[in-house]
Amino acid sequence: MDSGFYYRTGIIDQEGRDTGVDPFRASFPHLLDVGIMGHCVHGAEGFCWQAGIQCYQNGLAKSEPNMSLADYKMIVDQCKGKLFQVALGGRGDPELHECFAGILSYSRENDIVPNLTTSGFGLTKSHALLMKEYCGAVAVSWYRSTYTLKAIDLLLSLGIKTNIHYVLGRNTIDEAFDLLSSNKFPEGVNRVIFLLHKPVGMGKSNNVLSPYDPKVEELFNLFNLEEYINKVGFDSCCIPGIINFSPNIHLNSIDTCEGARYSAYIGPDMVMTPCSFDQEYRWGRSLKEYSIEEIWESKPFESFRSLLKMSCPKCNKKAHCLGGCPIKKEIVLCPNKSGR
């Protein structure tokens, strides 16, 4: 229980043997992305925008109360014994939550490992020590600032497993190729996790990567090489790009969109949706009216799953891709997506 790691088997046949075929979904989420933050200090000052980050949570314009500790405890109480890790986030850095220590400790008391992402802007040693005590891993968003590097140095100096979260868009792909191919990312980080830019919130459509851009193929070709693939990871939105441009990566080592299949997002207002990029709550339901299990089995969640089930019926890569993102089809890094 130190890291939150879990092992998912394939479908078990009548003889009790693992068939090697992944079930389409779980009976309860294996991971919850919990947005404990309702507002952001970066948003007030515009630091995200200055760093080239187009915040999908729209932190520059939108400000709400943070999730209460009581509400967070209600989530944990419903999940105890059913899932073993949560990802803490929302519209701001989780360590700046007024009940940060209580959130971390209550998670662990109930055998749930919290992980989180921070910009590092307000990170202190006392925050980091709490992370060391309770968290499985911490990610630092690549904000191209002195506080980014200071946060990474602090976390590494305390022996905390530290990742970098790097948003891939048209405005960052050249830098990503240079930093990775020239080995310029900070030494000692566990992985650089590439997250695909989405046109949600402050995210602009003209920053979406195209599968026809030769720079996309050039970057993803790096992941075919062992010296690079051992240093990186990806969000599920990148999977169509991996499938189309990184053929040396074994398909059984990746997993496409897990929204409403193995994961879900709960915002600071206690609305649960299949994915945090559903900022309009098209598939959302409130935990003030329903339980996590009820929402997981609800018609909106099944509707979201249907989009994945029905996508690209003639494609021979469907089982590994499921058509990519159901929310923003334009981000799918597939040259054949016009025929979806």
GROMACS .gro file of C-alpha atoms in nm:
model
  340
    1MET     CA    1   0.000   0.000   0.000
    2ASP     CA    2   0.298   0.235  -0.023
    3SER     CA    3   0.243   0.334  -0.385
    4GLY     CA    4  -0.121   0.255  -0.464
    5PHE     CA    5  -0.007   0.007  -0.728
    6TYR     CA    6  -0.261  -0.254  -0.823
    7TYR     CA    7  -0.262  -0.542  -1.070
    8ARG     CA    8  -0.551  -0.584  -1.312
    9THR     CA    9  -0.609  -0.933  -1.450
   10GLY     CA   10  -0.778  -1.015  -1.776
   11ILE     CA   11  -1.120  -1.175  -1.794
   12ILE     CA   12  -1.122  -1.499  -1.591
   13ASP     CA   13  -1.273  -1.798  -1.768
   14GLN     CA   14  -1.487  -2.074  -1.611
   15GLU     CA   15  -1.172  -2.269  -1.524
   16GLY     CA   16  -1.037  -1.976  -1.324
   17ARG     CA   17  -0.771  -1.893  -1.582
   18ASP     CA   18  -0.672  -1.545  -1.697
   19THR     CA   19  -0.774  -1.517  -2.064
   20GLY     CA   20  -0.544  -1.218  -2.122
   21VAL     CA   21  -0.840  -1.017  -2.253
   22ASP     CA   22  -0.905  -0.696  -2.059
   23PRO     CA   23  -1.262  -0.645  -1.940
   24PHE     CA   24  -1.418  -0.335  -2.095
   25ARG     CA   25  -1.485  -0.179  -1.756
   26ALA     CA   26  -1.478  -0.234  -1.381
   27SER     CA   27  -1.775  -0.262  -1.146
   28PHE     CA   28  -1.636   0.035  -0.948
   29PRO     CA   29  -1.370   0.292  -1.044
   30HIS     CA   30  -1.013   0.178  -0.983
   31LEU     CA   31  -0.894   0.538  -0.973
   32LEU     CA   32  -1.067   0.861  -0.880
   33ASP     CA   33  -0.933   1.199  -0.989
   34VAL     CA   34  -1.052   1.422  -0.706
   35GLY     CA   35  -1.053   1.796  -0.769
   36ILE     CA   36  -1.017   1.925  -0.416
   37MET     CA   37  -0.922   2.274  -0.537
   38GLY     CA   38  -1.190   2.518  -0.651
   39HIS     CA   39  -0.963   2.817  -0.712
   40CYS     CA   40  -0.604   2.885  -0.804
   41VAL     CA   41  -0.340   3.143  -0.710
   42HIS     CA   42  -0.199   3.109  -1.060
   43GLY     CA   43  -0.533   3.209  -1.205
   44ALA     CA   44  -0.542   3.530  -1.006
   45GLU     CA   45  -0.197   3.632  -1.129
   46GLY     CA   46  -0.205   3.480  -1.477
   47PHE     CA   47   0.111   3.275  -1.418
   48CYS     CA   48  -0.027   2.974  -1.608
   49TRP     CA   49  -0.075   3.178  -1.921
   50GLN     CA   50   0.272   3.329  -1.888
   51ALA     CA   51   0.417   2.977  -1.864
   52GLY     CA   52   0.245   2.868  -2.185
   53ILE     CA   53  -0.011   2.657  -1.996
   54GLN     CA   54  -0.367   2.688  -2.123
   55CYS     CA   55  -0.550   2.566  -1.812
   56TYR     CA   56  -0.835   2.331  -1.901
   57GLN     CA   57  -0.993   2.407  -1.561
   58ASN     CA   58  -1.017   2.775  -1.664
   59GLY     CA   59  -0.847   2.887  -1.344
   60LEU     CA   60  -0.794   3.237  -1.481
   61ALA     CA   61  -1.167   3.310  -1.488
   62LYS     CA   62  -1.340   3.055  -1.267
   63SER     CA   63  -1.320   3.052  -0.889
   64GLU     CA   64  -1.520   2.834  -0.650
   65PRO     CA   65  -1.479   2.716  -0.290
   66ASN     CA   66  -1.241   2.429  -0.233
   67MET     CA   67  -1.388   2.088  -0.156
   68SER     CA   68  -1.460   2.061   0.216
   69LEU     CA   69  -1.284   1.802   0.428
   70ALA     CA   70  -1.624   1.656   0.518
   71ASP     CA   71  -1.708   1.606   0.151
   72TYR     CA   72  -1.370   1.448   0.085
   73LYS     CA   73  -1.421   1.210   0.376
   74MET     CA   74  -1.758   1.111   0.232
   75ILE     CA   75  -1.584   1.013  -0.092
   76VAL     CA   76  -1.322   0.809   0.091
   77ASP     CA   77  -1.585   0.638   0.305
   78GLN     CA   78  -1.765   0.519  -0.010
   79CYS     CA   79  -1.441   0.396  -0.166
   80LYS     CA   80  -1.277   0.214   0.123
   81GLY     CA   81  -1.188  -0.140   0.024
   82LYS     CA   82  -1.292  -0.077  -0.339
   83LEU     CA   83  -1.008   0.136  -0.473
   84PHE     CA   84  -0.656   0.199  -0.350
   85GLN     CA   85  -0.545   0.531  -0.498
   86VAL     CA   86  -0.673   0.879  -0.573
   87ALA     CA   87  -0.522   1.161  -0.775
   88LEU     CA   88  -0.564   1.498  -0.606
   89GLY     CA   89  -0.599   1.808  -0.821
   90GLY     CA   90  -0.863   2.054  -0.931
   91ARG     CA   91  -0.837   2.423  -1.007
   92GLY     CA   92  -0.511   2.486  -0.819
   93ASP     CA   93  -0.222   2.324  -0.633
   94PRO     CA   94  -0.355   2.063  -0.386
   95GLU     CA   95  -0.097   2.141  -0.117
   96LEU     CA   96  -0.252   2.488  -0.082
   97HIS     CA   97  -0.582   2.339   0.033
   98GLU     CA   98  -0.667   2.454   0.385
   99CYS     CA   99  -0.715   2.093   0.498
  100PHE     CA  100  -0.428   1.938   0.302
  101ALA     CA  101  -0.284   1.739   0.593
  102GLY     CA  102  -0.627   1.607   0.691
  103ILE     CA  103  -0.703   1.499   0.334
  104LEU     CA  104  -0.376   1.307   0.305
  105SER     CA  105  -0.397   1.143   0.645
  106TYR     CA  106  -0.763   1.039   0.610
  107SER     CA  107  -0.684   0.878   0.277
  108ARG     CA  108  -0.406   0.666   0.425
  109GLU     CA  109  -0.608   0.577   0.734
  110ASN     CA  110  -0.852   0.413   0.493
  111ASP     CA  111  -0.587   0.234   0.284
  112ILE     CA  112  -0.610   0.475  -0.007
  113VAL     CA  113  -0.285   0.619  -0.142
  114PRO     CA  114  -0.305   0.985  -0.251
  115ASN     CA  115  -0.100   1.109  -0.545
  116LEU     CA  116  -0.101   1.465  -0.669
  117THR     CA  117   0.021   1.720  -0.922
  118THR     CA  118   0.159   2.062  -0.828
  119SER     CA  119   0.303   2.358  -1.014
  120GLY     CA  120   0.544   2.403  -0.722
  121PHE     CA  121   0.462   2.773  -0.700
  122GLY     CA  122   0.364   2.771  -0.331
  123LEU     CA  123   0.534   2.447  -0.233
  124THR     CA  124   0.713   2.453   0.104
  125LYS     CA  125   0.925   2.197   0.283
  126SER     CA  126   0.642   2.130   0.528
  127HIS     CA  127   0.413   2.048   0.234
  128ALA     CA  128   0.680   1.822   0.087
  129LEU     CA  129   0.728   1.637   0.414
  130LEU     CA  130   0.355   1.562   0.424
  131MET     CA  131   0.382   1.430   0.068
  132LYS     CA  132   0.675   1.212   0.169
  133GLU     CA  133   0.476   1.067   0.457
  134TYR     CA  134   0.150   1.001   0.277
  135CYS     CA  135   0.182   1.014  -0.104
  136GLY     CA  136   0.279   0.742  -0.346
  137ALA     CA  137   0.415   0.986  -0.603
  138VAL     CA  138   0.411   1.357  -0.683
  139ALA     CA  139   0.411   1.520  -1.026
  140VAL     CA  140   0.536   1.871  -1.098
  141SER     CA  141   0.380   2.051  -1.393
  142TRP     CA  142   0.640   2.184  -1.636
  143TYR     CA  143   0.591   2.560  -1.593
  144ARG     CA  144   0.934   2.665  -1.729
  145SER     CA  145   1.002   2.868  -1.416
  146THR     CA  146   1.253   2.881  -1.131
  147TYR     CA  147   0.985   2.753  -0.891
  148THR     CA  148   0.936   2.449  -1.117
  149LEU     CA  149   1.300   2.349  -1.080
  150LYS     CA  150   1.308   2.437  -0.708
  151ALA     CA  151   1.003   2.216  -0.646
  152ILE     CA  152   1.161   1.924  -0.831
  153ASP     CA  153   1.488   1.967  -0.640
  154LEU     CA  154   1.306   1.981  -0.305
  155LEU     CA  155   1.099   1.670  -0.371
  156LEU     CA  156   1.397   1.472  -0.499
  157SER     CA  157   1.612   1.580  -0.204
  158LEU     CA  158   1.354   1.422   0.029
  159GLY     CA  159   1.350   1.097  -0.165
  160ILE     CA  160   0.997   1.144  -0.303
  161LYS     CA  161   0.913   0.966  -0.629
  162THR     CA  162   0.878   1.265  -0.861
  163ASN     CA  163   0.740   1.288  -1.213
  164ILE     CA  164   0.719   1.580  -1.453
  165HIS     CA  165   0.386   1.649  -1.624
  166TYR     CA  166   0.444   1.803  -1.966
  167VAL     CA  167   0.155   1.930  -2.181
  168LEU     CA  168   0.208   1.859  -2.551
  169GLY     CA  169   0.067   2.118  -2.789
  170ARG     CA  170   0.177   2.305  -3.098
  171ASN     CA  171   0.340   2.563  -2.872
  172THR     CA  172   0.551   2.305  -2.684
  173ILE     CA  173   0.633   2.019  -2.921
  174ASP     CA  174   0.964   2.168  -3.039
  175GLU     CA  175   1.076   2.219  -2.680
  176ALA     CA  176   0.967   1.866  -2.588
  177PHE     CA  177   1.175   1.714  -2.867
  178ASP     CA  178   1.479   1.919  -2.770
  179LEU     CA  179   1.456   1.850  -2.396
  180LEU     CA  180   1.403   1.478  -2.445
  181SER     CA  181   1.648   1.411  -2.729
  182SER     CA  182   1.920   1.621  -2.562
  183ASN     CA  183   1.856   1.478  -2.214
  184LYS     CA  184   1.786   1.822  -2.067
  185PHE     CA  185   1.507   1.731  -1.827
  186PRO     CA  186   1.619   1.745  -1.460
  187GLU     CA  187   1.819   1.446  -1.347
  188GLY     CA  188   1.665   1.209  -1.096
  189VAL     CA  189   1.297   1.237  -1.195
  190ASN     CA  190   1.111   0.910  -1.220
  191ARG     CA  191   0.935   0.981  -1.550
  192VAL     CA  192   0.833   1.263  -1.781
  193ILE     CA  193   0.461   1.213  -1.838
  194PHE     CA  194   0.331   1.366  -2.160
  195LEU     CA  195  -0.026   1.499  -2.146
  196LEU     CA  196  -0.203   1.594  -2.466
  197HIS     CA  197  -0.330   1.952  -2.494
  198LYS     CA  198  -0.710   1.970  -2.500
  199PRO     CA  199  -0.924   2.264  -2.621
  200VAL     CA  200  -1.114   2.285  -2.294
  201GLY     CA  201  -1.138   2.579  -2.054
  202MET     CA  202  -0.856   2.816  -2.148
  203GLY     CA  203  -0.723   2.561  -2.398
  204LYS     CA  204  -0.722   2.698  -2.752
  205SER     CA  205  -0.819   2.494  -3.057
  206ASN     CA  206  -0.527   2.633  -3.258
  207ASN     CA  207  -0.289   2.464  -3.012
  208VAL     CA  208  -0.420   2.113  -3.083
  209LEU     CA  209  -0.163   1.880  -3.241
  210SER     CA  210  -0.236   1.733  -3.581
  211PRO     CA  211  -0.157   1.371  -3.679
  212TYR     CA  212  -0.043   1.510  -4.014
  213ASP     CA  213   0.223   1.733  -3.857
  214PRO     CA  214   0.568   1.577  -3.922
  215LYS     CA  215   0.680   1.706  -3.581
  216VAL     CA  216   0.430   1.471  -3.414
  217GLU     CA  217   0.572   1.169  -3.593
  218GLU     CA  218   0.928   1.286  -3.517
  219LEU     CA  219   0.861   1.314  -3.143
  220PHE     CA  220   0.666   0.988  -3.116
  221ASN     CA  221   0.939   0.808  -3.311
  222LEU     CA  222   1.169   0.876  -3.016
  223PHE     CA  223   0.949   0.652  -2.802
  224ASN     CA  224   1.042   0.358  -3.024
  225LEU     CA  225   1.392   0.375  -2.876
  226GLU     CA  226   1.464   0.202  -2.546
  227GLU     CA  227   1.676   0.490  -2.415
  228TYR     CA  228   1.370   0.717  -2.430
  229ILE     CA  229   1.073   0.491  -2.357
  230ASN     CA  230   1.224   0.406  -2.019
  231LYS     CA  231   1.212   0.775  -1.924
  232VAL     CA  232   0.858   0.868  -2.024
  233GLY     CA  233   0.489   0.795  -1.973
  234PHE     CA  234   0.165   0.918  -2.128
  235ASP     CA  235  -0.190   1.010  -2.045
  236SER     CA  236  -0.450   0.798  -2.220
  237CYS     CA  237  -0.524   1.080  -2.468
  238CYS     CA  238  -0.181   1.017  -2.624
  239ILE     CA  239  -0.253   0.651  -2.697
  240PRO     CA  240  -0.372   0.695  -3.059
  241GLY     CA  241  -0.040   0.871  -3.125
  242ILE     CA  242   0.151   0.581  -2.968
  243ILE     CA  243  -0.044   0.327  -3.175
  244ASN     CA  244   0.015   0.515  -3.502
  245PHE     CA  245   0.368   0.646  -3.459
  246SER     CA  246   0.546   0.426  -3.201
  247PRO     CA  247   0.512   0.070  -3.334
  248ASN     CA  248   0.789  -0.069  -3.113
  249ILE     CA  249   0.579  -0.015  -2.801
  250HIS     CA  250   0.394  -0.334  -2.712
  251LEU     CA  251   0.020  -0.268  -2.729
  252ASN     CA  252  -0.041  -0.472  -2.414
  253SER     CA  253   0.163  -0.217  -2.217
  254ILE     CA  254  -0.074   0.073  -2.289
  255ASP     CA  255  -0.437   0.151  -2.211
  256THR     CA  256  -0.663   0.395  -2.387
  257CYS     CA  257  -0.934   0.620  -2.238
  258GLU     CA  258  -1.035   0.488  -1.897
  259GLY     CA  259  -1.316   0.737  -1.839
  260ALA     CA  260  -1.627   0.559  -1.704
  261ARG     CA  261  -1.441   0.229  -1.754
  262TYR     CA  262  -1.183   0.236  -1.476
  263SER     CA  263  -1.170   0.599  -1.364
  264ALA     CA  264  -1.382   0.907  -1.300
  265TYR     CA  265  -1.347   1.269  -1.187
  266ILE     CA  266  -1.511   1.439  -0.891
  267GLY     CA  267  -1.497   1.818  -0.883
  268PRO     CA  268  -1.484   2.050  -0.581
  269ASP     CA  269  -1.862   2.094  -0.615
  270MET     CA  270  -1.903   1.714  -0.578
  271VAL     CA  271  -2.018   1.655  -0.934
  272MET     CA  272  -1.884   1.324  -1.068
  273THR     CA  273  -1.812   1.284  -1.441
  274PRO     CA  274  -1.628   1.023  -1.649
  275CYS     CA  275  -1.337   1.262  -1.709
  276SER     CA  276  -1.209   1.594  -1.578
  277PHE     CA  277  -1.226   1.734  -1.932
  278ASP     CA  278  -1.605   1.717  -1.918
  279GLN     CA  279  -1.609   2.071  -1.783
  280GLU     CA  280  -1.967   2.124  -1.901
  281TYR     CA  281  -2.085   1.820  -1.698
  282ARG     CA  282  -2.254   1.666  -2.001
  283TRP     CA  283  -2.228   1.326  -1.830
  284GLY     CA  284  -2.213   1.453  -1.472
  285ARG     CA  285  -2.423   1.374  -1.166
  286SER     CA  286  -2.396   1.518  -0.815
  287LEU     CA  287  -2.277   1.315  -0.518
  288LYS     CA  288  -2.513   1.525  -0.312
  289GLU     CA  289  -2.796   1.331  -0.477
  290TYR     CA  290  -2.642   0.995  -0.568
  291SER     CA  291  -2.368   0.764  -0.444
  292ILE     CA  292  -2.046   0.696  -0.637
  293GLU     CA  293  -2.175   0.349  -0.725
  294GLU     CA  294  -2.510   0.483  -0.844
  295ILE     CA  295  -2.343   0.738  -1.071
  296TRP     CA  296  -2.100   0.475  -1.199
  297GLU     CA  297  -2.398   0.262  -1.304
  298SER     CA  298  -2.604   0.558  -1.431
  299LYS     CA  299  -2.736   0.623  -1.782
  300PRO     CA  300  -2.500   0.919  -1.842
  301PHE     CA  301  -2.195   0.702  -1.765
  302GLU     CA  302  -2.328   0.422  -1.983
  303SER     CA  303  -2.385   0.678  -2.259
  304PHE     CA  304  -2.018   0.780  -2.234
  305ARG     CA  305  -1.911   0.415  -2.252
  306SER     CA  306  -2.127   0.369  -2.561
  307LEU     CA  307  -1.925   0.633  -2.744
  308LEU     CA  308  -1.615   0.421  -2.689
  309LYS     CA  309  -1.789   0.095  -2.776
  310MET     CA  310  -1.937   0.228  -3.101
  311SER     CA  311  -1.631   0.413  -3.236
  312CYS     CA  312  -1.433   0.310  -3.545
  313PRO     CA  313  -1.614  -0.022  -3.603
  314LYS     CA  314  -1.400  -0.120  -3.905
  315CYS     CA  315  -1.058  -0.028  -3.762
  316ASN     CA  316  -0.824  -0.317  -3.678
  317LYS     CA  317  -0.676  -0.109  -3.394
  318LYS     CA  318  -1.008  -0.046  -3.224
  319ALA     CA  319  -0.946  -0.284  -2.932
  320HIS     CA  320  -0.642  -0.082  -2.823
  321CYS     CA  321  -0.769   0.266  -2.911
  322LEU     CA  322  -1.151   0.266  -2.875
  323GLY     CA  323  -1.152   0.571  -3.101
  324GLY     CA  324  -0.962   0.793  -2.858
  325CYS     CA  325  -1.115   1.083  -2.665
  326PRO     CA  326  -1.499   1.083  -2.677
  327ILE     CA  327  -1.513   1.443  -2.552
  328LYS     CA  328  -1.286   1.621  -2.802
  329LYS     CA  329  -1.250   1.413  -3.118
  330GLU     CA  330  -1.021   1.672  -3.276
  331ILE     CA  331  -0.734   1.581  -3.043
  332VAL     CA  332  -0.718   1.217  -3.159
  333LEU     CA  333  -0.376   1.159  -3.318
  334CYS     CA  334  -0.498   0.927  -3.590
  335PRO     CA  335  -0.459   0.997  -3.965
  336ASN     CA  336  -0.770   0.785  -4.029
  337LYS     CA  337  -1.000   0.960  -3.782
  338SER     CA  338  -1.195   1.126  -4.066
  339GLY     CA  339  -1.346   0.785  -4.131
  340ARG     CA  340  -1.446   0.722  -3.770
   0.00000   0.00000   0.00000
